[in-house]
Amino acid sequence: MDTLTRLKQLMKQKKMSTYKLAQESGLPLSTITSLFRKGNCPTIPTLEGLCAGLGISLSEFFYEPGDEIPNDEETKQLLAKWNMLSLMEKKVIFDVINIVIDDENSKENL
């Protein structure tokens, strides 16, 4: 399921309008309406704000019935620490992860 379809689904489940989501998430209404109008995929920080407005975690946003939920202690600790970070800190960590993965992939192709 694509991101905007999932967002619409969650908004419908929670009986939440775009206006209410903007209020709850702290994001400008224009940002949310623009996502739907243009069909753009939200950035990670925007998606985190939307999830906060919906009262769910980022992992819950992407959860689909039948998905296995990681239950090991290391993953629980990682998620707990992730949830303590600011949106900017999460973006930095996400960028670092992408750099590490891209670097590993480029080494494999040598």
PDB file of N, CA and C in Angstrom:
ATOM      1  N   MET A   1       0.854  -1.171   0.000  1.00  0.00           N
ATOM      2  CA  MET A   1       0.000   0.000   0.000  1.00  0.00           C
ATOM      3  C   MET A   1       0.905   1.240   0.000  1.00  0.00           C
ATOM      4  N   ASP A   2       0.568   2.215  -0.819  1.00  0.00           N
ATOM      5  CA  ASP A   2       1.410   3.409  -0.868  1.00  0.00           C
ATOM      6  C   ASP A   2       1.121   4.325   0.326  1.00  0.00           C
ATOM      7  N   THR A   3       2.024   5.234   0.565  1.00  0.00           N
ATOM      8  CA  THR A   3       1.994   6.092   1.749  1.00  0.00           C
ATOM      9  C   THR A   3       0.726   6.934   1.850  1.00  0.00           C
ATOM     10  N   LEU A   4       0.322   7.567   0.763  1.00  0.00           N
ATOM     11  CA  LEU A   4      -0.858   8.435   0.824  1.00  0.00           C
ATOM     12  C   LEU A   4      -2.143   7.636   1.006  1.00  0.00           C
ATOM     13  N   THR A   5      -2.210   6.461   0.398  1.00  0.00           N
ATOM     14  CA  THR A   5      -3.379   5.593   0.592  1.00  0.00           C
ATOM     15  C   THR A   5      -3.473   5.173   2.050  1.00  0.00           C
ATOM     16  N   ARG A   6      -2.326   4.822   2.634  1.00  0.00           N
ATOM     17  CA  ARG A   6      -2.297   4.428   4.042  1.00  0.00           C
ATOM     18  C   ARG A   6      -2.703   5.606   4.935  1.00  0.00           C
ATOM     19  N   LEU A   7      -2.218   6.786   4.612  1.00  0.00           N
ATOM     20  CA  LEU A   7      -2.563   7.975   5.389  1.00  0.00           C
ATOM     21  C   LEU A   7      -4.070   8.227   5.338  1.00  0.00           C
ATOM     22  N   LYS A   8      -4.653   8.139   4.155  1.00  0.00           N
ATOM     23  CA  LYS A   8      -6.106   8.322   4.011  1.00  0.00           C
ATOM     24  C   LYS A   8      -6.864   7.273   4.817  1.00  0.00           C
ATOM     25  N   GLN A   9      -6.373   6.022   4.774  1.00  0.00           N
ATOM     26  CA  GLN A   9      -7.009   4.932   5.506  1.00  0.00           C
ATOM     27  C   GLN A   9      -7.014   5.219   7.012  1.00  0.00           C
ATOM     28  N   LEU A  10      -5.870   5.644   7.536  1.00  0.00           N
ATOM     29  CA  LEU A  10      -5.770   5.933   8.967  1.00  0.00           C
ATOM     30  C   LEU A  10      -6.622   7.139   9.357  1.00  0.00           C
ATOM     31  N   MET A  11      -6.653   8.149   8.504  1.00  0.00           N
ATOM     32  CA  MET A  11      -7.488   9.323   8.780  1.00  0.00           C
ATOM     33  C   MET A  11      -8.961   8.925   8.828  1.00  0.00           C
ATOM     34  N   LYS A  12      -9.360   8.048   7.923  1.00  0.00           N
ATOM     35  CA  LYS A  12     -10.751   7.593   7.891  1.00  0.00           C
ATOM     36  C   LYS A  12     -11.069   6.788   9.149  1.00  0.00           C
ATOM     37  N   GLN A  13     -10.143   5.882   9.537  1.00  0.00           N
ATOM     38  CA  GLN A  13     -10.348   5.072  10.738  1.00  0.00           C
ATOM     39  C   GLN A  13     -10.513   5.939  11.977  1.00  0.00           C
ATOM     40  N   LYS A  14      -9.754   7.016  12.037  1.00  0.00           N
ATOM     41  CA  LYS A  14      -9.777   7.893  13.204  1.00  0.00           C
ATOM     42  C   LYS A  14     -10.750   9.060  13.039  1.00  0.00           C
ATOM     43  N   LYS A  15     -11.502   9.027  11.914  1.00  0.00           N
ATOM     44  CA  LYS A  15     -12.475  10.090  11.619  1.00  0.00           C
ATOM     45  C   LYS A  15     -11.821  11.470  11.745  1.00  0.00           C
ATOM     46  N   MET A  16     -10.692  11.616  11.047  1.00  0.00           N
ATOM     47  CA  MET A  16      -9.893  12.833  11.144  1.00  0.00           C
ATOM     48  C   MET A  16      -9.817  13.526   9.791  1.00  0.00           C
ATOM     49  N   SER A  17     -10.161  14.793   9.774  1.00  0.00           N
ATOM     50  CA  SER A  17     -10.056  15.597   8.552  1.00  0.00           C
ATOM     51  C   SER A  17      -8.613  16.073   8.387  1.00  0.00           C
ATOM     52  N   THR A  18      -8.307  16.610   7.212  1.00  0.00           N
ATOM     53  CA  THR A  18      -6.968  17.158   7.004  1.00  0.00           C
ATOM     54  C   THR A  18      -6.737  18.340   7.949  1.00  0.00           C
ATOM     55  N   TYR A  19      -7.774  19.118   8.191  1.00  0.00           N
ATOM     56  CA  TYR A  19      -7.659  20.249   9.114  1.00  0.00           C
ATOM     57  C   TYR A  19      -7.308  19.768  10.521  1.00  0.00           C
ATOM     58  N   LYS A  20      -8.020  18.750  10.993  1.00  0.00           N
ATOM     59  CA  LYS A  20      -7.771  18.207  12.335  1.00  0.00           C
ATOM     60  C   LYS A  20      -6.376  17.587  12.403  1.00  0.00           C
ATOM     61  N   LEU A  21      -5.964  16.896  11.350  1.00  0.00           N
ATOM     62  CA  LEU A  21      -4.628  16.299  11.323  1.00  0.00           C
ATOM     63  C   LEU A  21      -3.559  17.384  11.385  1.00  0.00           C
ATOM     64  N   ALA A  22      -3.780  18.481  10.695  1.00  0.00           N
ATOM     65  CA  ALA A  22      -2.830  19.600  10.742  1.00  0.00           C
ATOM     66  C   ALA A  22      -2.727  20.144  12.167  1.00  0.00           C
ATOM     67  N   GLN A  23      -3.862  20.289  12.826  1.00  0.00           N
ATOM     68  CA  GLN A  23      -3.860  20.783  14.205  1.00  0.00           C
ATOM     69  C   GLN A  23      -3.111  19.828  15.132  1.00  0.00           C
ATOM     70  N   GLU A  24      -3.409  18.545  15.013  1.00  0.00           N
ATOM     71  CA  GLU A  24      -2.822  17.544  15.908  1.00  0.00           C
ATOM     72  C   GLU A  24      -1.340  17.304  15.632  1.00  0.00           C
ATOM     73  N   SER A  25      -0.937  17.443  14.378  1.00  0.00           N
ATOM     74  CA  SER A  25       0.449  17.140  13.999  1.00  0.00           C
ATOM     75  C   SER A  25       1.377  18.339  14.118  1.00  0.00           C
ATOM     76  N   GLY A  26       0.791  19.547  14.137  1.00  0.00           N
ATOM     77  CA  GLY A  26       1.613  20.747  14.154  1.00  0.00           C
ATOM     78  C   GLY A  26       2.167  21.106  12.784  1.00  0.00           C
ATOM     79  N   LEU A  27       1.720  20.402  11.755  1.00  0.00           N
ATOM     80  CA  LEU A  27       2.148  20.690  10.385  1.00  0.00           C
ATOM     81  C   LEU A  27       1.180  21.686   9.747  1.00  0.00           C
ATOM     82  N   PRO A  28       1.680  22.516   8.843  1.00  0.00           N
ATOM     83  CA  PRO A  28       0.773  23.436   8.149  1.00  0.00           C
ATOM     84  C   PRO A  28      -0.270  22.669   7.330  1.00  0.00           C
ATOM     85  N   LEU A  29      -1.492  23.156   7.351  1.00  0.00           N
ATOM     86  CA  LEU A  29      -2.560  22.551   6.560  1.00  0.00           C
ATOM     87  C   LEU A  29      -2.159  22.489   5.092  1.00  0.00           C
ATOM     88  N   SER A  30      -1.472  23.521   4.620  1.00  0.00           N
ATOM     89  CA  SER A  30      -1.053  23.562   3.211  1.00  0.00           C
ATOM     90  C   SER A  30      -0.108  22.412   2.862  1.00  0.00           C
ATOM     91  N   THR A  31       0.716  21.989   3.815  1.00  0.00           N
ATOM     92  CA  THR A  31       1.629  20.866   3.583  1.00  0.00           C
ATOM     93  C   THR A  31       0.838  19.585   3.349  1.00  0.00           C
ATOM     94  N   ILE A  32      -0.147  19.356   4.196  1.00  0.00           N
ATOM     95  CA  ILE A  32      -0.938  18.126   4.102  1.00  0.00           C
ATOM     96  C   ILE A  32      -1.798  18.126   2.843  1.00  0.00           C
ATOM     97  N   THR A  33      -2.473  19.229   2.564  1.00  0.00           N
ATOM     98  CA  THR A  33      -3.315  19.272   1.365  1.00  0.00           C
ATOM     99  C   THR A  33      -2.467  19.168   0.100  1.00  0.00           C
ATOM    100  N   SER A  34      -1.264  19.723   0.141  1.00  0.00           N
ATOM    101  CA  SER A  34      -0.361  19.646  -1.010  1.00  0.00           C
ATOM    102  C   SER A  34       0.067  18.206  -1.280  1.00  0.00           C
ATOM    103  N   LEU A  35       0.300  17.438  -0.217  1.00  0.00           N
ATOM    104  CA  LEU A  35       0.666  16.027  -0.390  1.00  0.00           C
ATOM    105  C   LEU A  35      -0.403  15.296  -1.195  1.00  0.00           C
ATOM    106  N   PHE A  36      -1.660  15.492  -0.797  1.00  0.00           N
ATOM    107  CA  PHE A  36      -2.757  14.805  -1.475  1.00  0.00           C
ATOM    108  C   PHE A  36      -3.003  15.356  -2.879  1.00  0.00           C
ATOM    109  N   ARG A  37      -2.946  16.662  -3.018  1.00  0.00           N
ATOM    110  CA  ARG A  37      -3.223  17.283  -4.316  1.00  0.00           C
ATOM    111  C   ARG A  37      -2.167  16.900  -5.353  1.00  0.00           C
ATOM    112  N   LYS A  38      -0.905  16.931  -4.945  1.00  0.00           N
ATOM    113  CA  LYS A  38       0.186  16.641  -5.879  1.00  0.00           C
ATOM    114  C   LYS A  38       0.566  15.165  -5.917  1.00  0.00           C
ATOM    115  N   GLY A  39       0.066  14.397  -4.953  1.00  0.00           N
ATOM    116  CA  GLY A  39       0.396  12.976  -4.906  1.00  0.00           C
ATOM    117  C   GLY A  39       1.827  12.710  -4.481  1.00  0.00           C
ATOM    118  N   ASN A  40       2.416  13.660  -3.743  1.00  0.00           N
ATOM    119  CA  ASN A  40       3.802  13.514  -3.305  1.00  0.00           C
ATOM    120  C   ASN A  40       3.915  12.607  -2.089  1.00  0.00           C
ATOM    121  N   CYS A  41       5.042  11.948  -1.985  1.00  0.00           N
ATOM    122  CA  CYS A  41       5.343  11.137  -0.811  1.00  0.00           C
ATOM    123  C   CYS A  41       5.941  12.058   0.256  1.00  0.00           C
ATOM    124  N   PRO A  42       5.447  12.004   1.493  1.00  0.00           N
ATOM    125  CA  PRO A  42       5.982  12.892   2.528  1.00  0.00           C
ATOM    126  C   PRO A  42       7.414  12.529   2.901  1.00  0.00           C
ATOM    127  N   THR A  43       8.169  13.526   3.339  1.00  0.00           N
ATOM    128  CA  THR A  43       9.513  13.273   3.854  1.00  0.00           C
ATOM    129  C   THR A  43       9.385  12.537   5.184  1.00  0.00           C
ATOM    130  N   ILE A  44      10.474  11.961   5.650  1.00  0.00           N
ATOM    131  CA  ILE A  44      10.447  11.256   6.936  1.00  0.00           C
ATOM    132  C   ILE A  44      10.015  12.198   8.070  1.00  0.00           C
ATOM    133  N   PRO A  45      10.602  13.393   8.198  1.00  0.00           N
ATOM    134  CA  PRO A  45      10.140  14.280   9.276  1.00  0.00           C
ATOM    135  C   PRO A  45       8.650  14.632   9.171  1.00  0.00           C
ATOM    136  N   THR A  46       8.156  14.845   7.955  1.00  0.00           N
ATOM    137  CA  THR A  46       6.729  15.136   7.774  1.00  0.00           C
ATOM    138  C   THR A  46       5.895  13.931   8.163  1.00  0.00           C
ATOM    139  N   LEU A  47       6.325  12.748   7.746  1.00  0.00           N
ATOM    140  CA  LEU A  47       5.591  11.528   8.074  1.00  0.00           C
ATOM    141  C   LEU A  47       5.574  11.300   9.585  1.00  0.00           C
ATOM    142  N   GLU A  48       6.678  11.602  10.245  1.00  0.00           N
ATOM    143  CA  GLU A  48       6.710  11.468  11.703  1.00  0.00           C
ATOM    144  C   GLU A  48       5.726  12.434  12.353  1.00  0.00           C
ATOM    145  N   GLY A  49       5.636  13.641  11.829  1.00  0.00           N
ATOM    146  CA  GLY A  49       4.659  14.593  12.345  1.00  0.00           C
ATOM    147  C   GLY A  49       3.234  14.111  12.125  1.00  0.00           C
ATOM    148  N   LEU A  50       2.978  13.562  10.940  1.00  0.00           N
ATOM    149  CA  LEU A  50       1.648  13.023  10.641  1.00  0.00           C
ATOM    150  C   LEU A  50       1.309  11.877  11.592  1.00  0.00           C
ATOM    151  N   CYS A  51       2.285  11.006  11.827  1.00  0.00           N
ATOM    152  CA  CYS A  51       2.064   9.883  12.744  1.00  0.00           C
ATOM    153  C   CYS A  51       1.772  10.389  14.154  1.00  0.00           C
ATOM    154  N   ALA A  52       2.521  11.403  14.590  1.00  0.00           N
ATOM    155  CA  ALA A  52       2.268  11.982  15.913  1.00  0.00           C
ATOM    156  C   ALA A  52       0.843  12.529  15.980  1.00  0.00           C
ATOM    157  N   GLY A  53       0.415  13.185  14.920  1.00  0.00           N
ATOM    158  CA  GLY A  53      -0.940  13.717  14.865  1.00  0.00           C
ATOM    159  C   GLY A  53      -2.002  12.630  14.893  1.00  0.00           C
ATOM    160  N   LEU A  54      -1.670  11.488  14.319  1.00  0.00           N
ATOM    161  CA  LEU A  54      -2.592  10.353  14.312  1.00  0.00           C
ATOM    162  C   LEU A  54      -2.511   9.539  15.602  1.00  0.00           C
ATOM    163  N   GLY A  55      -1.499   9.835  16.421  1.00  0.00           N
ATOM    164  CA  GLY A  55      -1.329   9.105  17.677  1.00  0.00           C
ATOM    165  C   GLY A  55      -0.750   7.718  17.491  1.00  0.00           C
ATOM    166  N   ILE A  56       0.071   7.550  16.451  1.00  0.00           N
ATOM    167  CA  ILE A  56       0.690   6.254  16.187  1.00  0.00           C
ATOM    168  C   ILE A  56       2.191   6.443  15.969  1.00  0.00           C
ATOM    169  N   SER A  57       2.919   5.335  16.038  1.00  0.00           N
ATOM    170  CA  SER A  57       4.351   5.382  15.760  1.00  0.00           C
ATOM    171  C   SER A  57       4.578   5.204  14.259  1.00  0.00           C
ATOM    172  N   LEU A  58       5.779   5.503  13.836  1.00  0.00           N
ATOM    173  CA  LEU A  58       6.140   5.321  12.433  1.00  0.00           C
ATOM    174  C   LEU A  58       6.032   3.844  12.046  1.00  0.00           C
ATOM    175  N   SER A  59       6.432   2.957  12.950  1.00  0.00           N
ATOM    176  CA  SER A  59       6.335   1.528  12.642  1.00  0.00           C
ATOM    177  C   SER A  59       4.881   1.089  12.518  1.00  0.00           C
ATOM    178  N   GLU A  60       4.001   1.672  13.325  1.00  0.00           N
ATOM    179  CA  GLU A  60       2.574   1.350  13.210  1.00  0.00           C
ATOM    180  C   GLU A  60       2.007   1.836  11.885  1.00  0.00           C
ATOM    181  N   PHE A  61       2.527   2.937  11.383  1.00  0.00           N
ATOM    182  CA  PHE A  61       2.064   3.460  10.095  1.00  0.00           C
ATOM    183  C   PHE A  61       2.292   2.428   8.991  1.00  0.00           C
ATOM    184  N   PHE A  62       3.457   1.787   9.019  1.00  0.00           N
ATOM    185  CA  PHE A  62       3.807   0.846   7.956  1.00  0.00           C
ATOM    186  C   PHE A  62       3.373  -0.586   8.248  1.00  0.00           C
ATOM    187  N   TYR A  63       2.823  -0.826   9.436  1.00  0.00           N
ATOM    188  CA  TYR A  63       2.381  -2.169   9.799  1.00  0.00           C
ATOM    189  C   TYR A  63       1.158  -2.568   8.983  1.00  0.00           C
ATOM    190  N   GLU A  64       1.197  -3.781   8.476  1.00  0.00           N
ATOM    191  CA  GLU A  64       0.038  -4.346   7.791  1.00  0.00           C
ATOM    192  C   GLU A  64      -0.285  -5.679   8.440  1.00  0.00           C
ATOM    193  N   PRO A  65      -1.566  -6.038   8.532  1.00  0.00           N
ATOM    194  CA  PRO A  65      -1.926  -7.328   9.122  1.00  0.00           C
ATOM    195  C   PRO A  65      -1.112  -8.450   8.482  1.00  0.00           C
ATOM    196  N   GLY A  66      -0.582  -9.305   9.334  1.00  0.00           N
ATOM    197  CA  GLY A  66       0.253 -10.398   8.842  1.00  0.00           C
ATOM    198  C   GLY A  66       1.735 -10.104   8.965  1.00  0.00           C
ATOM    199  N   ASP A  67       2.087  -8.829   9.140  1.00  0.00           N
ATOM    200  CA  ASP A  67       3.493  -8.479   9.343  1.00  0.00           C
ATOM    201  C   ASP A  67       3.943  -8.970  10.706  1.00  0.00           C
ATOM    202  N   GLU A  68       5.178  -9.426  10.758  1.00  0.00           N
ATOM    203  CA  GLU A  68       5.748  -9.846  12.034  1.00  0.00           C
ATOM    204  C   GLU A  68       6.262  -8.611  12.767  1.00  0.00           C
ATOM    205  N   ILE A  69       5.927  -8.506  14.042  1.00  0.00           N
ATOM    206  CA  ILE A  69       6.399  -7.391  14.852  1.00  0.00           C
ATOM    207  C   ILE A  69       7.647  -7.849  15.595  1.00  0.00           C
ATOM    208  N   PRO A  70       8.792  -7.168  15.379  1.00  0.00           N
ATOM    209  CA  PRO A  70      10.018  -7.569  16.074  1.00  0.00           C
ATOM    210  C   PRO A  70       9.812  -7.514  17.580  1.00  0.00           C
ATOM    211  N   ASN A  71      10.241  -8.568  18.255  1.00  0.00           N
ATOM    212  CA  ASN A  71       9.994  -8.660  19.680  1.00  0.00           C
ATOM    213  C   ASN A  71      11.275  -8.841  20.478  1.00  0.00           C
ATOM    214  N   ASP A  72      12.445  -8.724  19.820  1.00  0.00           N
ATOM    215  CA  ASP A  72      13.683  -8.919  20.555  1.00  0.00           C
ATOM    216  C   ASP A  72      14.027  -7.657  21.350  1.00  0.00           C
ATOM    217  N   GLU A  73      14.798  -7.829  22.394  1.00  0.00           N
ATOM    218  CA  GLU A  73      15.115  -6.729  23.309  1.00  0.00           C
ATOM    219  C   GLU A  73      15.887  -5.601  22.632  1.00  0.00           C
ATOM    220  N   GLU A  74      16.816  -5.951  21.754  1.00  0.00           N
ATOM    221  CA  GLU A  74      17.614  -4.932  21.069  1.00  0.00           C
ATOM    222  C   GLU A  74      16.724  -4.011  20.223  1.00  0.00           C
ATOM    223  N   THR A  75      15.767  -4.589  19.511  1.00  0.00           N
ATOM    224  CA  THR A  75      14.854  -3.796  18.685  1.00  0.00           C
ATOM    225  C   THR A  75      13.968  -2.915  19.557  1.00  0.00           C
ATOM    226  N   LYS A  76      13.496  -3.442  20.665  1.00  0.00           N
ATOM    227  CA  LYS A  76      12.669  -2.652  21.582  1.00  0.00           C
ATOM    228  C   LYS A  76      13.448  -1.449  22.112  1.00  0.00           C
ATOM    229  N   GLN A  77      14.709  -1.677  22.488  1.00  0.00           N
ATOM    230  CA  GLN A  77      15.539  -0.581  22.996  1.00  0.00           C
ATOM    231  C   GLN A  77      15.791   0.456  21.907  1.00  0.00           C
ATOM    232  N   LEU A  78      16.066  -0.017  20.700  1.00  0.00           N
ATOM    233  CA  LEU A  78      16.312   0.887  19.585  1.00  0.00           C
ATOM    234  C   LEU A  78      15.086   1.764  19.314  1.00  0.00           C
ATOM    235  N   LEU A  79      13.904   1.154  19.276  1.00  0.00           N
ATOM    236  CA  LEU A  79      12.677   1.912  19.035  1.00  0.00           C
ATOM    237  C   LEU A  79      12.382   2.890  20.168  1.00  0.00           C
ATOM    238  N   ALA A  80      12.644   2.481  21.405  1.00  0.00           N
ATOM    239  CA  ALA A  80      12.418   3.369  22.544  1.00  0.00           C
ATOM    240  C   ALA A  80      13.329   4.592  22.455  1.00  0.00           C
ATOM    241  N   LYS A  81      14.587   4.371  22.095  1.00  0.00           N
ATOM    242  CA  LYS A  81      15.524   5.491  21.965  1.00  0.00           C
ATOM    243  C   LYS A  81      15.165   6.362  20.766  1.00  0.00           C
ATOM    244  N   TRP A  82      14.750   5.731  19.670  1.00  0.00           N
ATOM    245  CA  TRP A  82      14.349   6.474  18.472  1.00  0.00           C
ATOM    246  C   TRP A  82      13.204   7.429  18.803  1.00  0.00           C
ATOM    247  N   ASN A  83      12.250   6.945  19.578  1.00  0.00           N
ATOM    248  CA  ASN A  83      11.085   7.757  19.929  1.00  0.00           C
ATOM    249  C   ASN A  83      11.432   8.934  20.834  1.00  0.00           C
ATOM    250  N   MET A  84      12.617   8.929  21.433  1.00  0.00           N
ATOM    251  CA  MET A  84      13.056  10.029  22.289  1.00  0.00           C
ATOM    252  C   MET A  84      13.723  11.148  21.486  1.00  0.00           C
ATOM    253  N   LEU A  85      14.071  10.882  20.227  1.00  0.00           N
ATOM    254  CA  LEU A  85      14.781  11.857  19.402  1.00  0.00           C
ATOM    255  C   LEU A  85      13.833  12.913  18.837  1.00  0.00           C
ATOM    256  N   SER A  86      14.379  14.086  18.578  1.00  0.00           N
ATOM    257  CA  SER A  86      13.611  15.134  17.899  1.00  0.00           C
ATOM    258  C   SER A  86      13.510  14.778  16.416  1.00  0.00           C
ATOM    259  N   LEU A  87      12.647  15.464  15.696  1.00  0.00           N
ATOM    260  CA  LEU A  87      12.512  15.208  14.260  1.00  0.00           C
ATOM    261  C   LEU A  87      13.827  15.448  13.530  1.00  0.00           C
ATOM    262  N   MET A  88      14.547  16.487  13.904  1.00  0.00           N
ATOM    263  CA  MET A  88      15.825  16.795  13.259  1.00  0.00           C
ATOM    264  C   MET A  88      16.857  15.702  13.555  1.00  0.00           C
ATOM    265  N   GLU A  89      16.904  15.233  14.797  1.00  0.00           N
ATOM    266  CA  GLU A  89      17.847  14.168  15.158  1.00  0.00           C
ATOM    267  C   GLU A  89      17.528  12.885  14.393  1.00  0.00           C
ATOM    268  N   LYS A  90      16.245  12.586  14.237  1.00  0.00           N
ATOM    269  CA  LYS A  90      15.847  11.401  13.479  1.00  0.00           C
ATOM    270  C   LYS A  90      16.269  11.519  12.022  1.00  0.00           C
ATOM    271  N   LYS A  91      16.144  12.703  11.454  1.00  0.00           N
ATOM    272  CA  LYS A  91      16.554  12.908  10.066  1.00  0.00           C
ATOM    273  C   LYS A  91      18.052  12.668   9.912  1.00  0.00           C
ATOM    274  N   VAL A  92      18.840  13.173  10.858  1.00  0.00           N
ATOM    275  CA  VAL A  92      20.295  12.982  10.809  1.00  0.00           C
ATOM    276  C   VAL A  92      20.636  11.495  10.887  1.00  0.00           C
ATOM    277  N   ILE A  93      20.013  10.778  11.821  1.00  0.00           N
ATOM    278  CA  ILE A  93      20.266   9.339  11.971  1.00  0.00           C
ATOM    279  C   ILE A  93      19.858   8.602  10.702  1.00  0.00           C
ATOM    280  N   PHE A  94      18.717   8.954  10.157  1.00  0.00           N
ATOM    281  CA  PHE A  94      18.239   8.319   8.930  1.00  0.00           C
ATOM    282  C   PHE A  94      19.225   8.551   7.789  1.00  0.00           C
ATOM    283  N   ASP A  95      19.749   9.771   7.685  1.00  0.00           N
ATOM    284  CA  ASP A  95      20.740  10.086   6.647  1.00  0.00           C
ATOM    285  C   ASP A  95      22.015   9.270   6.838  1.00  0.00           C
ATOM    286  N   VAL A  96      22.458   9.123   8.090  1.00  0.00           N
ATOM    287  CA  VAL A  96      23.662   8.325   8.374  1.00  0.00           C
ATOM    288  C   VAL A  96      23.439   6.870   7.968  1.00  0.00           C
ATOM    289  N   ILE A  97      22.282   6.328   8.296  1.00  0.00           N
ATOM    290  CA  ILE A  97      21.969   4.944   7.921  1.00  0.00           C
ATOM    291  C   ILE A  97      22.026   4.784   6.408  1.00  0.00           C
ATOM    292  N   ASN A  98      21.445   5.725   5.689  1.00  0.00           N
ATOM    293  CA  ASN A  98      21.479   5.655   4.224  1.00  0.00           C
ATOM    294  C   ASN A  98      22.901   5.720   3.691  1.00  0.00           C
ATOM    295  N   ILE A  99      23.739   6.556   4.292  1.00  0.00           N
ATOM    296  CA  ILE A  99      25.136   6.660   3.860  1.00  0.00           C
ATOM    297  C   ILE A  99      25.858   5.339   4.091  1.00  0.00           C
ATOM    298  N   VAL A 100      25.665   4.741   5.259  1.00  0.00           N
ATOM    299  CA  VAL A 100      26.318   3.465   5.577  1.00  0.00           C
ATOM    300  C   VAL A 100      25.861   2.372   4.620  1.00  0.00           C
ATOM    301  N   ILE A 101      24.569   2.297   4.369  1.00  0.00           N
ATOM    302  CA  ILE A 101      24.042   1.268   3.465  1.00  0.00           C
ATOM    303  C   ILE A 101      24.546   1.491   2.046  1.00  0.00           C
ATOM    304  N   ASP A 102      24.513   2.735   1.587  1.00  0.00           N
ATOM    305  CA  ASP A 102      25.018   3.037   0.241  1.00  0.00           C
ATOM    306  C   ASP A 102      26.494   2.707   0.124  1.00  0.00           C
ATOM    307  N   ASP A 103      27.278   2.988   1.184  1.00  0.00           N
ATOM    308  CA  ASP A 103      28.708   2.694   1.186  1.00  0.00           C
ATOM    309  C   ASP A 103      28.937   1.185   1.115  1.00  0.00           C
ATOM    310  N   GLU A 104      28.168   0.422   1.891  1.00  0.00           N
ATOM    311  CA  GLU A 104      28.296  -1.042   1.869  1.00  0.00           C
ATOM    312  C   GLU A 104      27.930  -1.600   0.499  1.00  0.00           C
ATOM    313  N   ASN A 105      26.874  -1.066  -0.097  1.00  0.00           N
ATOM    314  CA  ASN A 105      26.457  -1.526  -1.427  1.00  0.00           C
ATOM    315  C   ASN A 105      27.511  -1.216  -2.477  1.00  0.00           C
ATOM    316  N   SER A 106      28.147  -0.056  -2.369  1.00  0.00           N
ATOM    317  CA  SER A 106      29.168   0.296  -3.361  1.00  0.00           C
ATOM    318  C   SER A 106      30.408  -0.576  -3.199  1.00  0.00           C
ATOM    319  N   LYS A 107      30.733  -0.982  -1.966  1.00  0.00           N
ATOM    320  CA  LYS A 107      31.872  -1.881  -1.740  1.00  0.00           C
ATOM    321  C   LYS A 107      31.608  -3.256  -2.347  1.00  0.00           C
ATOM    322  N   GLU A 108      30.357  -3.710  -2.250  1.00  0.00           N
ATOM    323  CA  GLU A 108      29.998  -5.018  -2.799  1.00  0.00           C
ATOM    324  C   GLU A 108      30.102  -5.034  -4.315  1.00  0.00           C
ATOM    325  N   ASN A 109      29.918  -3.895  -4.946  1.00  0.00           N
ATOM    326  CA  ASN A 109      29.942  -3.817  -6.408  1.00  0.00           C
ATOM    327  C   ASN A 109      31.346  -3.657  -6.973  1.00  0.00           C
ATOM    328  N   LEU A 110      32.359  -3.609  -6.113  1.00  0.00           N
ATOM    329  CA  LEU A 110      33.743  -3.474  -6.595  1.00  0.00           C
ATOM    330  C   LEU A 110      34.302  -4.802  -7.028  1.00  0.00           C
TER     331      LEU A 110
END
